[in-house]
mmCIF file of C-alpha atoms in Angstrom:
data_model
loop_
_atom_site.group_PDB
_atom_site.id
_atom_site.type_symbol
_atom_site.label_atom_id
_atom_site.label_comp_id
_atom_site.label_asym_id
_atom_site.label_seq_id
_atom_site.Cartn_x
_atom_site.Cartn_y
_atom_site.Cartn_z
ATOM 1 C CA MET A 1 -24.983 21.366 -22.582
ATOM 2 C CA ALA A 2 -22.397 20.071 -20.427
ATOM 3 C CA ILE A 3 -20.775 17.221 -22.067
ATOM 4 C CA SER A 4 -20.562 13.423 -20.416
ATOM 5 C CA VAL A 5 -17.629 11.893 -19.511
ATOM 6 C CA ALA A 6 -19.457 9.155 -18.467
ATOM 7 C CA GLY A 7 -17.279 5.565 -18.546
ATOM 8 C CA GLY A 8 -15.565 6.459 -21.648
ATOM 9 C CA VAL A 9 -12.368 7.304 -22.820
ATOM 10 C CA ARG A 10 -10.335 8.186 -19.268
ATOM 11 C CA PRO A 11 -10.475 10.909 -19.624
ATOM 12 C CA GLY A 12 -6.815 13.600 -19.434
ATOM 13 C CA LYS A 13 -8.466 14.954 -16.449
ATOM 14 C CA VAL A 14 -9.098 11.684 -14.523
ATOM 15 C CA ILE A 15 -6.085 11.036 -14.909
ATOM 16 C CA GLU A 16 -4.549 14.495 -13.440
ATOM 17 C CA ILE A 17 -6.378 14.139 -10.313
ATOM 18 C CA GLU A 18 -5.657 10.093 -10.025
ATOM 19 C CA ARG A 19 -1.956 10.737 -10.460
ATOM 20 C CA ARG A 20 -3.050 13.696 -8.075
ATOM 21 C CA LEU A 21 -3.492 11.556 -5.783
ATOM 22 C CA TYR A 22 -0.507 9.037 -5.978
ATOM 23 C CA ASN A 23 1.685 12.488 -5.478
ATOM 24 C CA GLN A 24 0.621 12.977 -2.313
ATOM 25 C CA LEU A 25 0.968 9.727 -0.906
ATOM 26 C CA ILE A 26 4.192 9.076 -2.392
ATOM 27 C CA VAL A 27 5.784 12.867 -2.521
ATOM 28 C CA GLY A 28 3.487 14.938 0.134
ATOM 29 C CA LYS A 29 4.441 15.971 3.608
ATOM 30 C CA HIS A 30 1.475 15.836 4.969
ATOM 31 C CA VAL A 31 1.391 14.029 8.206
ATOM 32 C CA VAL A 32 -1.182 11.903 9.134
ATOM 33 C CA GLY A 33 -2.183 10.519 12.641
ATOM 34 C CA SER A 34 -2.253 7.065 13.152
ATOM 35 C CA MET A 35 -5.204 4.903 12.379
ATOM 36 C CA LEU A 36 -7.390 2.947 15.133
ATOM 37 C CA ASP A 37 -5.510 -0.545 13.484
ATOM 38 C CA GLU A 38 -2.182 1.241 13.024
ATOM 39 C CA LEU A 39 1.223 -0.615 11.890
ATOM 40 C CA ASN A 40 5.136 1.074 12.135
ATOM 41 C CA THR A 41 3.773 2.603 15.316
ATOM 42 C CA GLU A 42 7.028 1.825 17.002
ATOM 43 C CA ILE A 43 9.246 3.931 15.132
ATOM 44 C CA GLU A 44 6.997 7.542 15.136
ATOM 45 C CA GLU A 45 10.024 9.109 17.677
ATOM 46 C CA SER A 46 12.551 7.531 15.243
ATOM 47 C CA ALA A 47 10.325 9.126 11.999
ATOM 48 C CA ASN A 48 10.656 12.249 13.469
ATOM 49 C CA LYS A 49 13.830 12.592 15.131
ATOM 50 C CA LEU A 50 15.403 12.201 11.778
ATOM 51 C CA ASP A 51 13.800 14.953 9.996
ATOM 52 C CA ILE A 52 14.692 17.460 12.489
ATOM 53 C CA GLU A 53 18.059 16.022 11.898
ATOM 54 C CA ARG A 54 17.343 15.841 8.400
ATOM 55 C CA LYS A 55 16.026 19.743 8.823
ATOM 56 C CA ALA A 56 18.497 21.279 10.775
ATOM 57 C CA LEU A 57 21.533 20.193 8.798
ATOM 58 C CA LYS A 58 20.404 21.797 5.508
ATOM 59 C CA LEU A 59 19.181 25.149 7.057
ATOM 60 C CA ARG A 60 23.048 24.865 8.520
ATOM 61 C CA ILE A 61 24.814 24.007 4.836
ATOM 62 C CA GLU A 62 22.899 26.368 3.453
ATOM 63 C CA LYS A 63 24.270 28.804 5.017
ATOM 64 C CA GLN A 64 28.020 27.832 3.899
ATOM 65 C CA VAL A 65 28.438 27.665 0.053
ATOM 66 C CA GLN A 66 30.994 25.125 -0.509
ATOM 67 C CA GLU A 67 29.231 22.731 2.463
ATOM 68 C CA ARG A 68 26.200 24.056 -0.184
ATOM 69 C CA HIS A 69 28.255 22.740 -3.039
ATOM 70 C CA ILE A 70 29.252 19.053 -1.663
ATOM 71 C CA TYR A 71 25.858 18.245 -0.196
ATOM 72 C CA LEU A 72 23.699 18.820 -4.235
ATOM 73 C CA GLU A 73 26.951 17.090 -5.500
ATOM 74 C CA VAL A 74 27.049 14.168 -2.928
ATOM 75 C CA SER A 75 23.433 14.192 -2.421
ATOM 76 C CA SER A 76 22.248 13.545 -6.055
ATOM 77 C CA HIS A 77 25.214 10.829 -6.749
ATOM 78 C CA LEU A 78 24.078 9.166 -4.009
ATOM 79 C CA THR A 79 19.206 9.354 -5.017
ATOM 80 C CA HIS A 80 21.224 9.185 -8.715
ATOM 81 C CA THR A 81 22.556 5.575 -7.889
ATOM 82 C CA VAL A 82 19.217 4.232 -5.619
ATOM 83 C CA ASN A 83 17.782 5.041 -8.521
ATOM 84 C CA ASN A 84 19.315 3.442 -10.930
ATOM 85 C CA ALA A 85 19.147 0.124 -8.553
ATOM 86 C CA VAL A 86 15.906 0.955 -8.377
ATOM 87 C CA GLU A 87 14.860 0.578 -12.096
ATOM 88 C CA HIS A 88 17.182 -1.626 -12.775
ATOM 89 C CA GLN A 89 14.437 -3.854 -10.282
ATOM 90 C CA MET A 90 11.621 -2.311 -12.431
ATOM 91 C CA ILE A 91 12.843 -4.006 -14.965
ATOM 92 C CA ASN A 92 12.921 -7.782 -14.386
ATOM 93 C CA PRO A 93 9.727 -8.191 -12.843
ATOM 94 C CA LEU A 94 11.652 -11.785 -11.612
ATOM 95 C CA SER A 95 14.389 -10.272 -9.604
ATOM 96 C CA ILE A 96 11.527 -8.503 -7.507
ATOM 97 C CA ILE A 97 9.547 -11.823 -6.746
ATOM 98 C CA GLU A 98 13.503 -13.123 -4.883
ATOM 99 C CA SER A 99 14.529 -10.070 -3.573
ATOM 100 C CA ALA A 100 10.360 -8.922 -1.960
ATOM 101 C CA GLY A 101 10.157 -12.706 -0.634
ATOM 102 C CA ILE A 102 7.017 -12.905 -1.989
ATOM 103 C CA THR A 103 6.207 -16.650 -2.098
ATOM 104 C CA GLU A 104 3.903 -18.730 -4.166
ATOM 105 C CA SER A 105 2.032 -19.836 -0.525
ATOM 106 C CA GLN A 106 0.869 -15.821 0.177
ATOM 107 C CA VAL A 107 -0.915 -15.585 -3.560
ATOM 108 C CA LEU A 108 -2.781 -19.072 -3.201
ATOM 109 C CA LEU A 109 -3.746 -18.259 0.063
ATOM 110 C CA LEU A 110 -5.674 -15.483 -1.203
ATOM 111 C CA ASP A 111 -6.821 -17.458 -4.199
ATOM 112 C CA LEU A 112 -8.697 -20.237 -2.668
ATOM 113 C CA LEU A 113 -10.398 -17.980 -0.258
ATOM 114 C CA LEU A 114 -12.289 -17.360 -3.461
ATOM 115 C CA SER A 115 -12.729 -20.348 -3.696
ATOM 116 C CA PRO A 116 -16.991 -20.911 -2.165
ATOM 117 C CA ASP A 117 -17.260 -24.111 -1.334
ATOM 118 C CA LEU A 118 -13.233 -24.023 0.678
ATOM 119 C CA ASN A 119 -12.693 -26.018 4.053
ATOM 120 C CA LEU A 120 -10.619 -25.013 6.623
ATOM 121 C CA ASN A 121 -8.411 -28.107 6.881
ATOM 122 C CA ARG A 122 -6.888 -26.998 3.418
ATOM 123 C CA LEU A 123 -5.884 -23.636 4.450
ATOM 124 C CA ARG A 124 -4.371 -24.206 7.051
ATOM 125 C CA PRO A 125 -1.224 -26.152 6.564
ATOM 126 C CA ILE A 126 -0.458 -22.985 3.587
ATOM 127 C CA ILE A 127 -1.187 -20.930 6.740
ATOM 128 C CA GLU A 128 1.229 -22.604 8.440
ATOM 129 C CA ASP A 129 3.822 -22.294 5.899
ATOM 130 C CA ASN A 130 4.213 -18.205 7.125
ATOM 131 C CA SER A 131 4.687 -17.850 10.335
ATOM 132 C CA TRP A 132 4.488 -14.290 9.969
ATOM 133 C CA LEU A 133 1.265 -14.538 9.790
ATOM 134 C CA CYS A 134 0.766 -17.262 12.328
ATOM 135 C CA ARG A 135 1.872 -14.103 14.510
ATOM 136 C CA ASP A 136 -1.029 -12.037 12.951
ATOM 137 C CA LEU A 137 -3.633 -14.411 13.664
ATOM 138 C CA ILE A 138 -2.462 -16.099 17.644
ATOM 139 C CA ASN A 139 -1.793 -12.068 18.214
ATOM 140 C CA LEU A 140 -5.271 -10.886 17.486
ATOM 141 C CA ILE A 141 -6.647 -13.682 18.320
ATOM 142 C CA ASN A 142 -5.019 -13.125 22.157
ATOM 143 C CA SER A 143 -5.577 -9.353 21.809
ATOM 144 C CA PRO A 144 -7.742 -8.139 24.498
ATOM 145 C CA THR A 145 -9.969 -6.118 22.133
ATOM 146 C CA SER A 146 -11.236 -8.955 19.585
ATOM 147 C CA ARG A 147 -14.621 -8.830 20.041
ATOM 148 C CA HIS A 148 -14.646 -12.766 18.708
ATOM 149 C CA ARG A 149 -15.343 -16.277 20.394
ATOM 150 C CA ARG A 150 -12.469 -17.123 22.749
ATOM 151 C CA PRO A 151 -12.128 -19.622 25.342
ATOM 152 C CA LYS A 152 -13.862 -19.377 28.251
ATOM 153 C CA ASN A 153 -11.236 -18.281 30.715
ATOM 154 C CA SER A 154 -9.927 -15.075 28.711
ATOM 155 C CA ASP A 155 -6.966 -14.606 30.495
ATOM 156 C CA VAL A 156 -5.116 -17.759 28.817
ATOM 157 C CA GLN A 157 -3.671 -17.036 25.741
ATOM 158 C CA VAL A 158 -4.311 -19.180 22.032
ATOM 159 C CA THR A 159 -1.287 -20.605 20.492
ATOM 160 C CA ASP A 160 -2.002 -23.319 18.313
ATOM 161 C CA ILE A 161 -2.898 -21.778 15.151
ATOM 162 C CA LYS A 162 -5.246 -25.117 14.610
ATOM 163 C CA LEU A 163 -7.415 -23.729 17.641
ATOM 164 C CA VAL A 164 -7.267 -20.198 16.556
ATOM 165 C CA ILE A 165 -8.139 -20.539 12.848
ATOM 166 C CA ASN A 166 -11.405 -22.828 14.534
ATOM 167 C CA TYR A 167 -12.159 -19.563 16.220
ATOM 168 C CA ILE A 168 -11.717 -17.174 13.847
ATOM 169 C CA GLY A 169 -13.573 -19.453 11.326
ATOM 170 C CA LEU A 170 -13.521 -19.263 7.613
ATOM 171 C CA GLU A 171 -16.046 -16.628 6.486
ATOM 172 C CA ASN A 172 -13.292 -13.920 9.267
ATOM 173 C CA LEU A 173 -9.993 -15.147 7.253
ATOM 174 C CA ARG A 174 -11.395 -14.409 4.329
ATOM 175 C CA LEU A 175 -10.884 -10.802 5.192
ATOM 176 C CA LEU A 176 -8.090 -11.043 7.574
ATOM 177 C CA ILE A 177 -5.557 -12.513 5.487
ATOM 178 C CA PRO A 178 -5.762 -10.042 2.657
ATOM 179 C CA TYR A 179 -5.459 -7.647 5.109
ATOM 180 C CA PHE A 180 -2.732 -8.722 6.686
ATOM 181 C CA CYS A 181 -1.149 -9.746 3.750
ATOM 182 C CA LEU A 182 -0.739 -6.369 2.209
ATOM 183 C CA ARG A 183 0.808 -5.528 5.410
ATOM 184 C CA ASN A 184 3.174 -8.246 5.412
ATOM 185 C CA TRP A 185 4.735 -6.199 1.848
ATOM 186 C CA LEU A 186 4.052 -2.305 3.006
ATOM 187 C CA PRO A 187 7.257 -1.014 4.372
ATOM 188 C CA SER A 188 8.171 -1.995 7.431
ATOM 189 C CA GLY A 189 10.646 -0.628 10.294
ATOM 190 C CA ASN A 190 11.664 2.285 7.889
ATOM 191 C CA ALA A 191 11.483 5.610 9.543
ATOM 192 C CA ASN A 192 12.266 7.089 5.937
ATOM 193 C CA LEU A 193 9.218 5.496 4.778
ATOM 194 C CA LEU A 194 7.083 6.135 8.041
ATOM 195 C CA TRP A 195 4.888 8.340 6.336
ATOM 196 C CA ILE A 196 4.293 7.065 3.398
ATOM 197 C CA THR A 197 3.397 3.874 4.612
ATOM 198 C CA ARG A 198 1.395 4.640 6.813
ATOM 199 C CA LYS A 199 -0.354 7.671 3.824
ATOM 200 C CA LEU A 200 -1.277 4.033 1.310
ATOM 201 C CA TRP A 201 -2.192 2.198 4.457
ATOM 202 C CA ARG A 202 -5.190 4.099 4.945
ATOM 203 C CA TYR A 203 -5.885 4.583 1.383
ATOM 204 C CA SER A 204 -5.779 0.570 0.354
ATOM 205 C CA ILE A 205 -8.147 0.357 3.752
ATOM 206 C CA MET A 206 -10.666 3.683 2.646
ATOM 207 C CA SER A 207 -10.513 1.218 -0.900
ATOM 208 C CA ALA A 208 -11.300 -2.258 0.938
ATOM 209 C CA ILE A 209 -14.821 -0.556 3.009
ATOM 210 C CA ALA A 210 -15.485 1.149 -0.236
ATOM 211 C CA ALA A 211 -15.393 -2.016 -2.184
ATOM 212 C CA GLN A 212 -17.249 -4.255 0.706
ATOM 213 C CA ALA A 213 -20.489 -1.634 0.921
ATOM 214 C CA LEU A 214 -20.577 -1.637 -2.850
ATOM 215 C CA ALA A 215 -20.120 -4.990 -4.118
ATOM 216 C CA GLU A 216 -23.126 -5.744 -0.507
ATOM 217 C CA LEU A 217 -25.223 -2.606 -2.168
ATOM 218 C CA HIS A 218 -25.325 -4.824 -6.029
ATOM 219 C CA ASN A 219 -26.118 -7.964 -4.012
ATOM 220 C CA LYS A 220 -21.716 -9.520 -4.777
ATOM 221 C CA GLU A 221 -20.057 -11.361 -2.981
ATOM 222 C CA PRO A 222 -17.668 -9.446 -1.667
ATOM 223 C CA SER A 223 -14.698 -11.412 -1.147
ATOM 224 C CA LEU A 224 -13.046 -10.658 -4.775
ATOM 225 C CA THR A 225 -13.347 -7.577 -5.292
ATOM 226 C CA TYR A 226 -12.304 -6.455 -1.683
ATOM 227 C CA THR A 227 -9.340 -8.804 -1.814
ATOM 228 C CA CYS A 228 -8.735 -6.792 -5.526
ATOM 229 C CA ALA A 229 -8.655 -3.452 -3.435
ATOM 230 C CA LEU A 230 -5.934 -4.147 -1.217
ATOM 231 C CA MET A 231 -4.797 -6.069 -4.153
ATOM 232 C CA TYR A 232 -4.663 -2.875 -6.456
ATOM 233 C CA GLN A 233 -1.902 -1.680 -3.911
ATOM 234 C CA PHE A 234 0.477 -4.585 -4.102
ATOM 235 C CA ALA A 235 2.725 -3.623 -6.870
ATOM 236 C CA THR A 236 2.304 -0.282 -5.293
ATOM 237 C CA SER A 237 3.683 -2.239 -1.714
ATOM 238 C CA ILE A 238 6.782 -3.810 -2.932
ATOM 239 C CA ILE A 239 8.205 -0.999 -4.742
ATOM 240 C CA LEU A 240 8.604 1.353 -2.140
ATOM 241 C CA SER A 241 9.399 -1.696 -0.132
ATOM 242 C CA GLN A 242 12.730 -2.169 -2.868
ATOM 243 C CA SER A 243 12.981 1.183 -2.603
ATOM 244 C CA GLY A 244 13.165 1.174 0.603
ATOM 245 C CA GLN A 245 15.330 -1.633 1.267
ATOM 246 C CA ILE A 246 18.051 -0.657 -1.661
ATOM 247 C CA PHE A 247 18.547 3.920 -0.593
ATOM 248 C CA ASP A 248 18.944 2.617 2.866
ATOM 249 C CA LYS A 249 21.390 -0.047 1.992
ATOM 250 C CA THR A 250 23.057 2.498 0.117
ATOM 251 C CA TRP A 251 23.046 5.404 2.654
ATOM 252 C CA GLY A 252 23.881 3.333 5.282
ATOM 253 C CA THR A 253 27.808 2.012 3.338
ATOM 254 C CA TRP A 254 27.988 6.201 1.899
ATOM 255 C CA LEU A 255 27.414 6.934 6.101
ATOM 256 C CA ARG A 256 30.387 3.983 7.310
ATOM 257 C CA GLU A 257 32.585 5.045 4.533
ATOM 258 C CA ALA A 258 32.509 8.733 5.326
ATOM 259 C CA SER A 259 33.358 7.699 9.151
ATOM 260 C CA GLN A 260 36.021 6.737 8.367
ATOM 261 C CA SER A 261 37.199 8.143 5.818
ATOM 262 C CA ARG A 262 36.601 10.747 8.617
ATOM 263 C CA ASP A 263 35.228 13.741 6.383
ATOM 264 C CA LYS A 264 32.438 15.820 8.851
ATOM 265 C CA GLN A 265 30.953 17.123 5.122
ATOM 266 C CA VAL A 266 30.506 13.868 3.005
ATOM 267 C CA TYR A 267 29.326 12.761 6.030
ATOM 268 C CA ASP A 268 26.631 15.399 6.854
ATOM 269 C CA ALA A 269 25.840 15.803 3.377
ATOM 270 C CA ILE A 270 24.914 12.044 2.989
ATOM 271 C CA MET A 271 22.859 12.801 6.861
ATOM 272 C CA ALA A 272 21.131 15.943 4.769
ATOM 273 C CA THR A 273 19.806 13.025 1.739
ATOM 274 C CA ASP A 274 15.810 12.228 1.618
ATOM 275 C CA PHE A 275 14.203 9.211 0.115
ATOM 276 C CA PRO A 276 14.175 9.620 -3.242
ATOM 277 C CA ALA A 277 10.047 10.131 -3.347
ATOM 278 C CA GLU A 278 10.167 12.329 -6.148
ATOM 279 C CA SER A 279 11.689 8.985 -8.730
ATOM 280 C CA VAL A 280 9.686 6.185 -6.369
ATOM 281 C CA PHE A 281 6.191 8.516 -7.247
ATOM 282 C CA GLU A 282 7.732 7.892 -10.928
ATOM 283 C CA GLN A 283 8.431 4.079 -10.925
ATOM 284 C CA VAL A 284 5.054 3.502 -9.017
ATOM 285 C CA MET A 285 2.791 5.708 -11.698
ATOM 286 C CA GLN A 286 5.205 4.343 -14.656
ATOM 287 C CA HIS A 287 5.180 0.492 -12.504
ATOM 288 C CA GLY A 288 2.910 -0.111 -10.038
ATOM 289 C CA HIS A 289 -0.875 -1.580 -12.076
ATOM 290 C CA THR A 290 1.313 -3.128 -14.520
ATOM 291 C CA LEU A 291 3.069 -5.236 -12.177
ATOM 292 C CA ASN A 292 -0.045 -6.195 -9.896
ATOM 293 C CA TRP A 293 -0.970 -8.676 -12.373
ATOM 294 C CA GLN A 294 2.663 -9.848 -13.639
ATOM 295 C CA LEU A 295 4.126 -10.679 -10.335
ATOM 296 C CA LEU A 296 0.834 -12.954 -9.915
ATOM 297 C CA ASN A 297 1.369 -14.459 -13.721
ATOM 298 C CA LEU A 298 5.326 -14.985 -13.287
ATOM 299 C CA LEU A 299 3.895 -16.832 -9.886
ATOM 300 C CA LYS A 300 1.851 -19.540 -11.563
ATOM 301 C CA PHE A 301 -1.819 -17.913 -11.017
ATOM 302 C CA GLU A 302 -2.757 -15.963 -14.339
ATOM 303 C CA ASP A 303 -5.902 -17.826 -14.337
ATOM 304 C CA SER A 304 -6.557 -16.644 -11.176
ATOM 305 C CA LYS A 305 -10.023 -13.750 -10.766
ATOM 306 C CA MET A 306 -7.645 -12.288 -8.833
ATOM 307 C CA THR A 307 -5.377 -11.404 -12.029
ATOM 308 C CA SER A 308 -8.089 -10.912 -14.520
ATOM 309 C CA VAL A 309 -9.624 -8.936 -12.611
ATOM 310 C CA LEU A 310 -6.024 -6.774 -12.180
ATOM 311 C CA LYS A 311 -5.265 -6.941 -14.872
ATOM 312 C CA GLU A 312 -8.489 -5.317 -16.766
ATOM 313 C CA LEU A 313 -8.251 -2.539 -14.323
ATOM 314 C CA ASP A 314 -4.558 -2.156 -15.426
ATOM 315 C CA HIS A 315 -5.791 -2.384 -19.302
ATOM 316 C CA ASP A 316 -6.960 0.982 -20.911
ATOM 317 C CA TYR A 317 -10.517 -0.377 -21.306
ATOM 318 C CA HIS A 318 -13.720 2.488 -21.192
ATOM 319 C CA PHE A 319 -14.887 2.393 -17.569
ATOM 320 C CA SER A 320 -18.576 1.280 -19.036
ATOM 321 C CA GLU A 321 -16.334 -1.482 -21.210
ATOM 322 C CA LEU A 322 -15.446 -3.298 -17.376
ATOM 323 C CA SER A 323 -16.621 -6.056 -15.964
ATOM 324 C CA ALA A 324 -18.624 -5.828 -12.650
ATOM 325 C CA ASP A 325 -16.317 -6.513 -9.828
ATOM 326 C CA ALA A 326 -13.344 -4.273 -11.792
ATOM 327 C CA ALA A 327 -15.595 -1.798 -11.980
ATOM 328 C CA ILE A 328 -16.493 -2.083 -8.044
ATOM 329 C CA VAL A 329 -12.777 -2.025 -7.585
ATOM 330 C CA ALA A 330 -12.323 1.079 -9.765
ATOM 331 C CA LYS A 331 -15.371 2.744 -7.688
ATOM 332 C CA ALA A 332 -13.959 2.113 -4.609
ATOM 333 C CA SER A 333 -9.957 3.659 -5.505
ATOM 334 C CA CYS A 334 -11.800 6.670 -7.337
ATOM 335 C CA TYR A 335 -13.959 6.818 -4.241
ATOM 336 C CA ALA A 336 -10.957 6.709 -1.731
ATOM 337 C CA LYS A 337 -8.883 9.100 -3.896
ATOM 338 C CA VAL A 338 -11.866 11.944 -3.919
ATOM 339 C CA LEU A 339 -12.025 12.088 -0.028
ATOM 340 C CA LEU A 340 -8.530 11.776 0.411
ATOM 341 C CA LEU A 341 -7.983 14.621 -2.290
ATOM 342 C CA GLU A 342 -10.818 16.712 -0.273
ATOM 343 C CA GLU A 343 -9.203 16.075 3.209
ATOM 344 C CA GLN A 344 -5.813 18.266 2.093
ATOM 345 C CA GLN A 345 -8.206 20.494 0.195
ATOM 346 C CA LEU A 346 -6.783 19.404 -3.337
ATOM 347 C CA ILE A 347 -9.855 18.956 -5.383
ATOM 348 C CA ASP A 348 -12.076 21.780 -6.206
ATOM 349 C CA PRO A 349 -16.072 20.576 -6.157
ATOM 350 C CA GLN A 350 -15.946 20.555 -10.742
ATOM 351 C CA GLU A 351 -13.597 17.879 -10.470
ATOM 352 C CA ARG A 352 -14.856 15.903 -7.701
ATOM 353 C CA ARG A 353 -17.689 15.555 -10.016
ATOM 354 C CA ILE A 354 -16.101 14.825 -13.473
ATOM 355 C CA MET A 355 -14.875 11.619 -11.111
ATOM 356 C CA PHE A 356 -18.163 10.018 -9.850
ATOM 357 C CA ASP A 357 -19.854 11.402 -13.495
ATOM 358 C CA TYR A 358 -16.592 9.262 -14.945
ATOM 359 C CA TYR A 359 -16.736 6.476 -12.941
ATOM 360 C CA GLU A 360 -20.619 6.411 -13.244
ATOM 361 C CA PHE A 361 -21.480 5.986 -9.181
ATOM 362 C CA SER A 362 -25.482 6.214 -8.741
ATOM 363 C CA PRO A 363 -26.450 8.428 -5.852
ATOM 364 C CA GLN A 364 -28.295 5.143 -4.067
ATOM 365 C CA GLU A 365 -23.508 4.076 -4.105
ATOM 366 C CA LEU A 366 -23.001 7.655 -3.343
ATOM 367 C CA LEU A 367 -25.606 7.310 0.034
ATOM 368 C CA ARG A 368 -24.466 3.848 0.898
ATOM 369 C CA LEU A 369 -20.832 5.075 0.635
ATOM 370 C CA LYS A 370 -21.225 8.664 2.369
ATOM 371 C CA ALA A 371 -22.353 6.136 5.373
ATOM 372 C CA GLN A 372 -19.687 3.623 5.520
ATOM 373 C CA ASN A 373 -16.844 5.026 8.061
ATOM 374 C CA PHE A 374 -14.097 4.985 6.955
ATOM 375 C CA ARG A 375 -10.981 4.826 10.125
ATOM 376 C CA LYS A 376 -10.923 1.300 10.444
ATOM 377 C CA LEU A 377 -11.955 -2.001 8.555
ATOM 378 C CA ASP A 378 -14.196 -3.432 10.506
ATOM 379 C CA LEU A 379 -12.622 -7.177 11.350
ATOM 380 C CA LEU A 380 -13.535 -9.014 14.401
#
C-alpha cells in the first residue's frame, strides 16, 4: 500500500521538484513567447542579437586553443567578481533595499489595500509618491484595450491621477497595484535577463490567478492571497534585478578597459561571457523566501498580514500546519510549478501526484483550477 505524503514533513522529492522549477526559470535556456500582458517586449531584438553574437564568438574561440584558454580565464575571473559582489549584497539586506530603490511607500500601498475599510483619499497621496505607478495607471486607463469605464469622449486622454483612480475604483486597485509593484521590481531593459524575467513573470501571474480562484472557492477574501502569491517572488525579482545590474556594470567596465587597451582576445572573451545564471539561481534558492519577509521587516512592516504569510511560507512548517491564507498561496504556487514543468516535459505523472498529494489538493480544487485561463490575469 502506498504511503501518503499529505501535509506532513516536506518530502525530498517535493523539494527537488520545486527546485527544478526555479532552475528552469533562471538557468533553463527555454525561450518563451510573449504573454498577453507582456513586459520588456521592446528589448527582445537586442536579447536575440546578444545571444547570437555570444554563440558565434564562443564557436570561434573553441576552434582556437589559445583564445579558448584566455576566454576561460577571463570569463572565470569576471564571473567570480560578479558572484562575490552579489553574495556580499545578499548578506546585507539593508543594502538591497537601498540599491534596489524599494521604498516604504510602495509596501505601505500593498498593506493598506488589504484593509477592508480603506478609502481612495487615503491611497491617492501615496500613489502620487510613486511616479512609475502613476504612469502605469494612467497608461492603463487610456489604453484602447481597457474595458473599464472611460469618459464619454474616448479620444480624451485622462492624465489627472485623481480622475484615473476614481475611474479604476478601489476593488480594481487591489488587483492592479500589487501587479504593477511586482512588475516594477522585476529586471527591466536588460537583454541578459529578458527570458528569465518573462518566465518568472509568467510563473508569478499563474500563481496569482490560482490564488484568486482558490480563495473564491473557499469563500476567503482574495486580496491577501492574491497579493502574497505575487509577493512570493518579491525577493527573487530583487535578487535577479540586482544581479543583472551588478553584471552589466562589471561587464561594461571590463569591456571598456579591454577596448582601451586594444586587446581583442580579452575583449572577445568578455563579450562571450554569459550572465552567471547558475550562481544566481543558488542565491535565489538560499535567500529568496527568507528575504521576502526580512525586507518587509526592515521596512517596518513586521506586523503586516502579508509579512506574516510570507514568513510562514519560508519557515519549514508542515503544510498541514499552515494558516488558511498561507496554505492557499502554497497551493497556488505548487499548481503553477506543475503546469510550467508539464509544459517542458520536466515532470512525470507520479511526481505530479506527489505534489498534489503533499499540498492536499481536493478534487474540487483541481477542477476549479483546471477551468482557469492562465494566459492572462483579468485586470480591467
